[in-house]
Amino acid sequence: MTKNIARARSLHAPVDRSDARRRVRFATLAALFSLFALYVAWYESHRPKVQRNDELPIAQAHADDASQSADATASPAASDLVKRGEYLARVGDCAACHTADKTRPFAGGLAIDTRFGTIVTPNITPDPDTGIGQWTDEDFLRAMHEGIGKSGERLYPTFPYVEYTKVAEHDVLAIRAYLNTLAPIHYTPRPNSLKFPFNQRWLMVFWNMFNFTEERFVPDPRQSAEWNRGAYLVEGLAHCEECHTPRNFTRGLKSDSRLSGAVQAGWHAYNITPDKKSGVGTWSDDELQTYLSTGAVPGRAKAAGPMAAVVASSTRYLTREDLRSIVQYLRSVPPVSGGETRARHQRGLAAQPVAAVTNHVTRSFGKPQSTVSADQLARLRTQQ
């Protein structure tokens, strides 16, 4: 009898220990998850709140000193607000991403392929059912500054809220005022197609912890008004780093390699720091301004691919004052050697230091042109 009991205990003991180990593992995982959830809740409730009374908008298109920028913070007439919002929407290149079909401007539907799947841009016309017609100003500000949609959903950083967070509140609201004047288009873009777990928007909370800081642009009092204006544009609304700064393993921006170039969607966005070998340090100010306004500098470069699209829909509309400010700021960023350096023509001539001309474009258009037509831009978008 005693032997049978002992044998029974010996037979069941391993099972009991296995069950115990499973219970311990489960309890440990549950505890870790609970602690992590508590940390996320604490992070969300205790992160610094940003003041909404910003001091430096883009302001008037021709503002070139601090006093003019300060004066521009006053509320303009409605028509002036809309006009300024239209200009700012050009600076931010809103139409490029939110227009898949030129017959439906700003109605979204552009498919952006990523390594995690496809993200489709939303309709930002004032249509109340399929666009942002029912959004409040606060909803719009939250999306631009925090990367959070109307229903509280996390936005994916293909929408560059990482940079837009620096844009002054009244500039964001000027863009909003302009968008409200657009013809409402009743159109629902197809849904995103992302792999699990990347289709879980709440996971962006963790990405934001490492790659995003909600903050407005703060002018550097040691620098001129023109420099600060350029910094405000480059770091914020123009979101230059989205293409010209390399990514880390989480696909966030590498802050120690700012503007040193990267590969985006199979295209080279080249080093635009003032490094003389790898960047644009040998370019004159006039050449850089001409490139941004026309897409071509004889003997230097001709824009193609995504950069051609940027010139066609954004930078060619910028005022000379803004272009000059951008160039002044780019001259001051730390030069970075290496990175995505200048492409070289097969004969050894300096080619596209800012945007590459590849066989993809050559097959489509033949020899690249100095300007990009609307039809060429549409073809570029469909072939990328």
Short mmCIF file of N, CA and C in Angstrom, two decimals, residues 71-152:
data_model
loop_
_atom_site.label_atom_id
_atom_site.label_comp_id
_atom_site.label_asym_id
_atom_site.label_seq_id
_atom_site.Cartn_x
_atom_site.Cartn_y
_atom_site.Cartn_z
N ASP A 71 4.28 90.54 -35.62
CA ASP A 71 3.05 91.20 -36.03
C ASP A 71 2.10 90.23 -36.71
N ALA A 72 2.69 89.21 -37.37
CA ALA A 72 1.87 88.28 -38.14
C ALA A 72 1.06 87.35 -37.26
N THR A 73 1.33 87.35 -35.93
CA THR A 73 0.57 86.48 -35.05
C THR A 73 -0.85 86.97 -34.85
N ALA A 74 -1.14 88.24 -35.20
CA ALA A 74 -2.49 88.75 -35.07
C ALA A 74 -3.40 88.05 -36.07
N SER A 75 -4.67 87.88 -35.71
CA SER A 75 -5.61 87.19 -36.58
C SER A 75 -5.89 88.03 -37.81
N PRO A 76 -5.62 87.54 -39.00
CA PRO A 76 -5.90 88.28 -40.23
C PRO A 76 -7.36 88.13 -40.61
N ALA A 77 -7.78 88.86 -41.63
CA ALA A 77 -9.13 88.71 -42.16
C ALA A 77 -9.27 87.31 -42.72
N ALA A 78 -10.52 86.85 -42.82
CA ALA A 78 -10.76 85.47 -43.25
C ALA A 78 -10.13 85.17 -44.60
N SER A 79 -10.24 86.11 -45.54
CA SER A 79 -9.68 85.86 -46.87
C SER A 79 -8.16 85.76 -46.82
N ASP A 80 -7.55 86.59 -46.00
CA ASP A 80 -6.10 86.52 -45.85
C ASP A 80 -5.69 85.21 -45.17
N LEU A 81 -6.48 84.76 -44.23
CA LEU A 81 -6.19 83.51 -43.53
C LEU A 81 -6.22 82.34 -44.51
N VAL A 82 -7.23 82.32 -45.37
CA VAL A 82 -7.35 81.25 -46.36
C VAL A 82 -6.19 81.30 -47.35
N LYS A 83 -5.85 82.51 -47.78
CA LYS A 83 -4.74 82.66 -48.72
C LYS A 83 -3.43 82.18 -48.10
N ARG A 84 -3.22 82.53 -46.84
CA ARG A 84 -2.01 82.08 -46.16
C ARG A 84 -2.04 80.57 -45.96
N GLY A 85 -3.22 80.03 -45.66
CA GLY A 85 -3.35 78.59 -45.50
C GLY A 85 -3.04 77.84 -46.78
N GLU A 86 -3.45 78.41 -47.91
CA GLU A 86 -3.14 77.78 -49.19
C GLU A 86 -1.63 77.74 -49.41
N TYR A 87 -0.96 78.84 -49.09
CA TYR A 87 0.50 78.89 -49.23
C TYR A 87 1.16 77.86 -48.31
N LEU A 88 0.69 77.79 -47.08
CA LEU A 88 1.28 76.85 -46.13
C LEU A 88 1.03 75.40 -46.55
N ALA A 89 -0.13 75.14 -47.14
CA ALA A 89 -0.40 73.79 -47.64
C ALA A 89 0.56 73.43 -48.77
N ARG A 90 0.97 74.43 -49.55
CA ARG A 90 2.00 74.21 -50.57
C ARG A 90 3.34 73.87 -49.91
N VAL A 91 3.68 74.61 -48.87
CA VAL A 91 4.94 74.35 -48.17
C VAL A 91 4.96 72.93 -47.63
N GLY A 92 3.84 72.50 -47.06
CA GLY A 92 3.74 71.16 -46.51
C GLY A 92 3.50 70.08 -47.54
N ASP A 93 3.28 70.48 -48.79
CA ASP A 93 3.06 69.55 -49.90
C ASP A 93 1.91 68.59 -49.62
N CYS A 94 0.84 69.12 -49.07
CA CYS A 94 -0.30 68.29 -48.68
C CYS A 94 -0.92 67.55 -49.88
N ALA A 95 -1.02 68.24 -51.01
CA ALA A 95 -1.69 67.65 -52.16
C ALA A 95 -0.95 66.44 -52.70
N ALA A 96 0.37 66.41 -52.58
CA ALA A 96 1.15 65.32 -53.15
C ALA A 96 0.74 63.97 -52.59
N CYS A 97 0.52 63.90 -51.29
CA CYS A 97 0.16 62.62 -50.67
C CYS A 97 -1.35 62.38 -50.65
N HIS A 98 -2.11 63.45 -50.62
CA HIS A 98 -3.56 63.29 -50.47
C HIS A 98 -4.30 63.39 -51.80
N THR A 99 -3.58 63.24 -52.90
CA THR A 99 -4.22 63.22 -54.22
C THR A 99 -3.69 62.03 -55.01
N ALA A 100 -4.55 61.05 -55.24
CA ALA A 100 -4.18 59.91 -56.08
C ALA A 100 -4.70 60.10 -57.50
N ASP A 101 -5.80 60.80 -57.62
CA ASP A 101 -6.44 61.06 -58.91
C ASP A 101 -6.63 62.57 -59.01
N LYS A 102 -6.06 63.18 -60.05
CA LYS A 102 -6.11 64.64 -60.15
C LYS A 102 -7.53 65.18 -60.32
N THR A 103 -8.48 64.31 -60.64
CA THR A 103 -9.88 64.74 -60.69
C THR A 103 -10.50 64.78 -59.30
N ARG A 104 -9.75 64.23 -58.29
CA ARG A 104 -10.23 64.25 -56.91
C ARG A 104 -9.14 64.84 -56.01
N PRO A 105 -8.81 66.12 -56.18
CA PRO A 105 -7.73 66.70 -55.37
C PRO A 105 -8.03 66.66 -53.88
N PHE A 106 -7.05 66.26 -53.11
CA PHE A 106 -7.11 66.20 -51.64
C PHE A 106 -8.05 65.12 -51.11
N ALA A 107 -8.57 64.28 -52.00
CA ALA A 107 -9.51 63.24 -51.57
C ALA A 107 -8.81 61.95 -51.17
N GLY A 108 -7.50 61.95 -51.16
CA GLY A 108 -6.76 60.79 -50.69
C GLY A 108 -6.76 59.64 -51.68
N GLY A 109 -6.44 58.45 -51.17
CA GLY A 109 -6.43 57.26 -52.01
C GLY A 109 -5.07 56.88 -52.53
N LEU A 110 -4.03 57.68 -52.23
CA LEU A 110 -2.69 57.34 -52.69
C LEU A 110 -2.14 56.20 -51.85
N ALA A 111 -1.73 55.12 -52.49
CA ALA A 111 -1.19 53.95 -51.80
C ALA A 111 0.31 54.13 -51.59
N ILE A 112 0.75 54.05 -50.35
CA ILE A 112 2.16 54.18 -50.01
C ILE A 112 2.66 52.83 -49.53
N ASP A 113 3.53 52.22 -50.31
CA ASP A 113 4.05 50.90 -49.96
C ASP A 113 5.20 51.03 -48.97
N THR A 114 5.13 50.27 -47.90
CA THR A 114 6.18 50.22 -46.89
C THR A 114 6.57 48.76 -46.68
N ARG A 115 7.62 48.53 -45.92
CA ARG A 115 8.03 47.16 -45.63
C ARG A 115 7.03 46.44 -44.73
N PHE A 116 6.09 47.20 -44.16
CA PHE A 116 5.10 46.62 -43.26
C PHE A 116 3.75 46.42 -43.94
N GLY A 117 3.64 46.86 -45.18
CA GLY A 117 2.38 46.77 -45.90
C GLY A 117 2.08 48.09 -46.59
N THR A 118 0.84 48.27 -46.98
CA THR A 118 0.43 49.46 -47.74
C THR A 118 -0.46 50.36 -46.88
N ILE A 119 -0.09 51.64 -46.87
CA ILE A 119 -0.88 52.65 -46.19
C ILE A 119 -1.52 53.55 -47.24
N VAL A 120 -2.81 53.77 -47.13
CA VAL A 120 -3.55 54.57 -48.11
C VAL A 120 -3.95 55.89 -47.46
N THR A 121 -3.64 56.98 -48.15
CA THR A 121 -3.87 58.31 -47.57
C THR A 121 -5.36 58.64 -47.51
N PRO A 122 -5.77 59.38 -46.48
CA PRO A 122 -7.19 59.67 -46.29
C PRO A 122 -7.66 60.89 -47.08
N ASN A 123 -8.95 61.02 -47.15
CA ASN A 123 -9.63 62.16 -47.76
C ASN A 123 -9.59 63.33 -46.77
N ILE A 124 -9.01 64.47 -47.19
CA ILE A 124 -8.97 65.64 -46.30
C ILE A 124 -9.77 66.81 -46.87
N THR A 125 -10.71 66.51 -47.77
CA THR A 125 -11.64 67.54 -48.21
C THR A 125 -12.71 67.71 -47.12
N PRO A 126 -13.50 68.79 -47.16
CA PRO A 126 -14.50 69.02 -46.10
C PRO A 126 -15.77 68.19 -46.24
N ASP A 127 -15.72 67.08 -46.97
CA ASP A 127 -16.90 66.22 -47.04
C ASP A 127 -17.22 65.70 -45.64
N PRO A 128 -18.47 65.83 -45.18
CA PRO A 128 -18.79 65.45 -43.80
C PRO A 128 -18.79 63.95 -43.54
N ASP A 129 -18.94 63.15 -44.58
CA ASP A 129 -19.04 61.70 -44.39
C ASP A 129 -17.73 60.97 -44.64
N THR A 130 -17.01 61.37 -45.68
CA THR A 130 -15.79 60.64 -46.04
C THR A 130 -14.52 61.46 -45.84
N GLY A 131 -14.67 62.75 -45.55
CA GLY A 131 -13.50 63.61 -45.36
C GLY A 131 -13.39 64.09 -43.93
N ILE A 132 -12.97 65.35 -43.76
CA ILE A 132 -12.78 65.90 -42.42
C ILE A 132 -13.78 67.02 -42.13
N GLY A 133 -14.92 66.95 -42.81
CA GLY A 133 -15.93 67.99 -42.64
C GLY A 133 -16.50 68.09 -41.24
N GLN A 134 -16.46 67.00 -40.49
CA GLN A 134 -16.99 67.02 -39.13
C GLN A 134 -15.90 67.19 -38.08
N TRP A 135 -14.67 67.37 -38.52
CA TRP A 135 -13.58 67.58 -37.57
C TRP A 135 -13.67 68.99 -37.00
N THR A 136 -13.37 69.11 -35.73
CA THR A 136 -13.23 70.43 -35.12
C THR A 136 -11.80 70.91 -35.30
N ASP A 137 -11.57 72.18 -35.01
CA ASP A 137 -10.20 72.69 -35.06
C ASP A 137 -9.30 71.91 -34.10
N GLU A 138 -9.85 71.55 -32.95
CA GLU A 138 -9.07 70.81 -31.96
C GLU A 138 -8.70 69.42 -32.50
N ASP A 139 -9.62 68.80 -33.23
CA ASP A 139 -9.31 67.50 -33.86
C ASP A 139 -8.14 67.65 -34.83
N PHE A 140 -8.20 68.71 -35.63
CA PHE A 140 -7.17 68.93 -36.64
C PHE A 140 -5.82 69.21 -35.99
N LEU A 141 -5.83 70.02 -34.96
CA LEU A 141 -4.59 70.32 -34.23
C LEU A 141 -4.01 69.06 -33.61
N ARG A 142 -4.86 68.23 -33.06
CA ARG A 142 -4.38 67.02 -32.41
C ARG A 142 -3.73 66.07 -33.42
N ALA A 143 -4.31 65.99 -34.61
CA ALA A 143 -3.71 65.15 -35.65
C ALA A 143 -2.35 65.68 -36.07
N MET A 144 -2.27 66.98 -36.30
CA MET A 144 -1.02 67.58 -36.75
C MET A 144 0.06 67.57 -35.68
N HIS A 145 -0.32 67.82 -34.45
CA HIS A 145 0.65 67.99 -33.37
C HIS A 145 0.95 66.71 -32.60
N GLU A 146 -0.01 65.79 -32.55
CA GLU A 146 0.16 64.61 -31.72
C GLU A 146 0.07 63.30 -32.48
N GLY A 147 -0.36 63.35 -33.75
CA GLY A 147 -0.50 62.11 -34.50
C GLY A 147 -1.66 61.26 -34.02
N ILE A 148 -2.76 61.92 -33.64
CA ILE A 148 -3.94 61.22 -33.15
C ILE A 148 -5.15 61.69 -33.94
N GLY A 149 -5.93 60.74 -34.47
CA GLY A 149 -7.08 61.06 -35.30
C GLY A 149 -8.30 61.48 -34.50
N LYS A 150 -9.36 61.80 -35.20
CA LYS A 150 -10.59 62.32 -34.57
C LYS A 150 -11.16 61.36 -33.54
N SER A 151 -11.10 60.07 -33.84
CA SER A 151 -11.68 59.07 -32.94
C SER A 151 -10.69 58.57 -31.90
N GLY A 152 -9.54 59.21 -31.81
CA GLY A 152 -8.54 58.80 -30.84
C GLY A 152 -7.57 57.76 -31.35
#
